[in-house]
Coordinates of C-alpha atoms in Angstrom, one line a residue:
X1 CA -3.3 11.2 29.3
X2 CA -6.0 12.0 26.7
X3 CA -5.5 10.9 23.2
X4 CA -7.5 12.0 20.1
X5 CA -5.7 9.8 17.6
X6 CA -7.2 9.5 14.1
X7 CA -5.4 7.6 11.2
X8 CA -3.6 10.2 8.9
X9 CA -1.8 7.6 6.4
X10 CA -0.7 4.3 6.0
X11 CA 3.1 4.0 4.8
X12 CA 4.7 1.7 2.4
X13 CA 8.2 1.7 1.3
X14 CA 9.0 1.0 -2.1
X15 CA 12.1 0.6 -4.4
X16 CA 10.6 2.3 -7.4
X17 CA 8.1 5.3 -6.6
X18 CA 7.0 5.8 -10.2
X19 CA 6.1 2.1 -10.8
X20 CA 4.3 2.0 -7.3
X21 CA 2.2 5.1 -8.1
X22 CA 1.2 3.6 -11.5
X23 CA -0.1 0.6 -9.7
X24 CA -1.9 2.4 -6.7
X25 CA -3.3 4.8 -9.3
X26 CA -4.2 2.8 -12.4
X27 CA -5.1 -0.5 -10.9
X28 CA -6.4 0.4 -7.6
X29 CA -8.0 3.7 -8.6
X30 CA -6.4 5.9 -5.9
X31 CA -5.9 9.6 -6.7
X32 CA -2.3 11.2 -6.2
X33 CA -3.0 14.0 -3.9
X34 CA 0.6 15.2 -3.4
X35 CA 4.2 14.3 -4.4
X36 CA 7.3 15.8 -2.6
X37 CA 10.7 14.9 -1.4
X38 CA 12.1 15.3 2.2
X39 CA 15.8 15.4 3.2
X40 CA 18.2 17.0 5.6
X41 CA 19.5 16.3 9.0
X42 CA 16.4 16.4 10.8
X43 CA 14.6 14.1 8.5
X44 CA 17.6 11.6 8.6
X45 CA 17.6 11.6 12.3
X46 CA 13.8 11.1 12.5
X47 CA 13.9 8.0 10.5
X48 CA 17.1 6.8 12.0
X49 CA 19.1 6.4 8.5
X50 CA 22.2 8.4 8.0
X51 CA 22.0 10.8 5.0
X52 CA 18.3 9.6 4.3
X53 CA 16.2 11.4 1.6
X54 CA 12.8 10.3 0.8
X55 CA 10.7 10.8 -2.3
X56 CA 6.9 10.6 -1.2
X57 CA 3.5 10.3 -2.9
X58 CA 0.3 10.7 -1.0
X59 CA -2.8 8.9 -2.4
X60 CA -6.5 9.4 -1.4
X61 CA -7.9 6.3 0.3
X62 CA -10.8 8.1 1.6
X63 CA -10.7 8.5 5.5
X64 CA -6.8 8.3 5.3
X65 CA -3.9 8.6 2.8
X66 CA -1.5 5.7 1.4
X67 CA 1.9 7.4 1.6
X68 CA 4.3 5.6 -0.7
X69 CA 8.0 6.4 0.1
X70 CA 11.3 5.8 -1.9
X71 CA 14.2 6.1 0.4
X72 CA 17.8 6.8 -0.5
X73 CA 20.0 5.2 0.6
X74 CA 18.0 2.1 0.0
X75 CA 17.8 -0.5 2.8
X76 CA 17.9 -4.3 2.6
X77 CA 14.5 -5.7 1.1
X78 CA 12.1 -7.0 3.7
X79 CA 10.3 -10.5 3.3
X80 CA 6.9 -9.7 2.1
X81 CA 6.3 -13.4 2.8
X82 CA 3.0 -14.8 4.0
X83 CA 0.3 -12.8 5.8
X84 CA 0.5 -14.9 8.9
X85 CA 4.3 -14.1 9.5
X86 CA 4.8 -11.9 12.7
X87 CA 5.5 -8.4 11.6
X88 CA 3.7 -9.1 8.2
X89 CA 1.6 -6.1 7.0
X90 CA -1.1 -5.3 4.6
X91 CA -3.1 -2.4 3.5
X92 CA -6.9 -2.9 3.5
X93 CA -9.1 -1.1 1.1
X94 CA -12.8 -1.4 0.9
X95 CA -14.5 -1.9 -2.2
X96 CA -18.4 -2.1 -3.1
X97 CA -17.9 -5.4 -5.2
X98 CA -15.0 -7.6 -4.9
X99 CA -15.9 -10.0 -7.5
X100 CA -16.2 -7.1 -10.0
X101 CA -13.0 -5.7 -8.7
X102 CA -11.3 -9.0 -9.3
X103 CA -12.7 -9.5 -12.9
X104 CA -11.3 -5.9 -13.9
X105 CA -7.8 -6.7 -12.5
X106 CA -5.0 -6.6 -15.3
X107 CA -3.8 -10.3 -15.9
X108 CA -0.5 -9.7 -14.6
X109 CA -1.6 -8.7 -11.1
X110 CA -0.6 -11.5 -8.6
X111 CA -3.5 -12.5 -6.3
X112 CA -3.4 -15.0 -3.3
X113 CA -6.6 -16.6 -4.4
X114 CA -9.8 -15.8 -6.1
X115 CA -12.3 -13.8 -4.0
X116 CA -13.6 -15.7 -1.0
X117 CA -16.4 -15.0 1.6
X118 CA -15.3 -15.8 5.0
X119 CA -17.4 -17.1 8.2
X120 CA -17.7 -13.3 9.1
X121 CA -19.7 -12.6 5.9
X122 CA -17.0 -10.6 4.5
X123 CA -15.7 -11.2 0.9
X124 CA -12.0 -10.7 0.4
X125 CA -9.3 -10.6 -2.1
X126 CA -5.5 -10.3 -1.5
X127 CA -3.3 -9.0 -4.4
X128 CA 0.4 -8.0 -4.5
X129 CA 1.7 -4.6 -5.8
X130 CA 4.6 -4.6 -8.0
X131 CA 6.9 -5.0 -4.9
X132 CA 5.2 -7.8 -3.4
X133 CA 3.4 -5.8 -0.7
X134 CA 0.0 -7.4 0.3
X135 CA -3.4 -5.4 -0.3
X136 CA -6.7 -6.7 0.9
X137 CA -9.6 -5.6 -0.9
X138 CA -12.6 -6.3 1.4
X139 CA -16.5 -6.2 0.8
X140 CA -17.8 -6.0 4.3

C-alpha cells in the first residue's frame, strides 16, 4: 500500500477556546485561519463521544495548521505533566531567535527554563499555554 501522507494539522483540546485563541494568536503570533463548529451523529460517532459537539479554530503554523478544539461535553482533564511521561505531547514551533522570543514573552507566561542550547546545536524553550499544554520553541 502506497501512502502519501503529509501533516494537515496538530490538534490540541482546550477547555476555553477563546482564551486559547488569544494565547496562540497574541503570544505566539499565529494567524487565525478559520473558526467553526461541528456537531451531529456522524461527528459524535467519529470522535467516540456521545452527543459531542466541537468548537474549532485553525491557526496558521506554516506547513500545517494548529487546530484548537473545545468539546461539549467536556471530558476529564488530561495530566499535562512532564514532557518525559509516556503519552505526553507537545507542539514544536520553529522561531528565528529563541532568546529574542523569550525576552518578548509576557511575564505571566510559564516557561520550563530559560532558553538552552542542546548538544545537537538547537536552542530550545518550552512554554505552557493557559491550559498547561507544552509548546517547544526551537531555533535549529
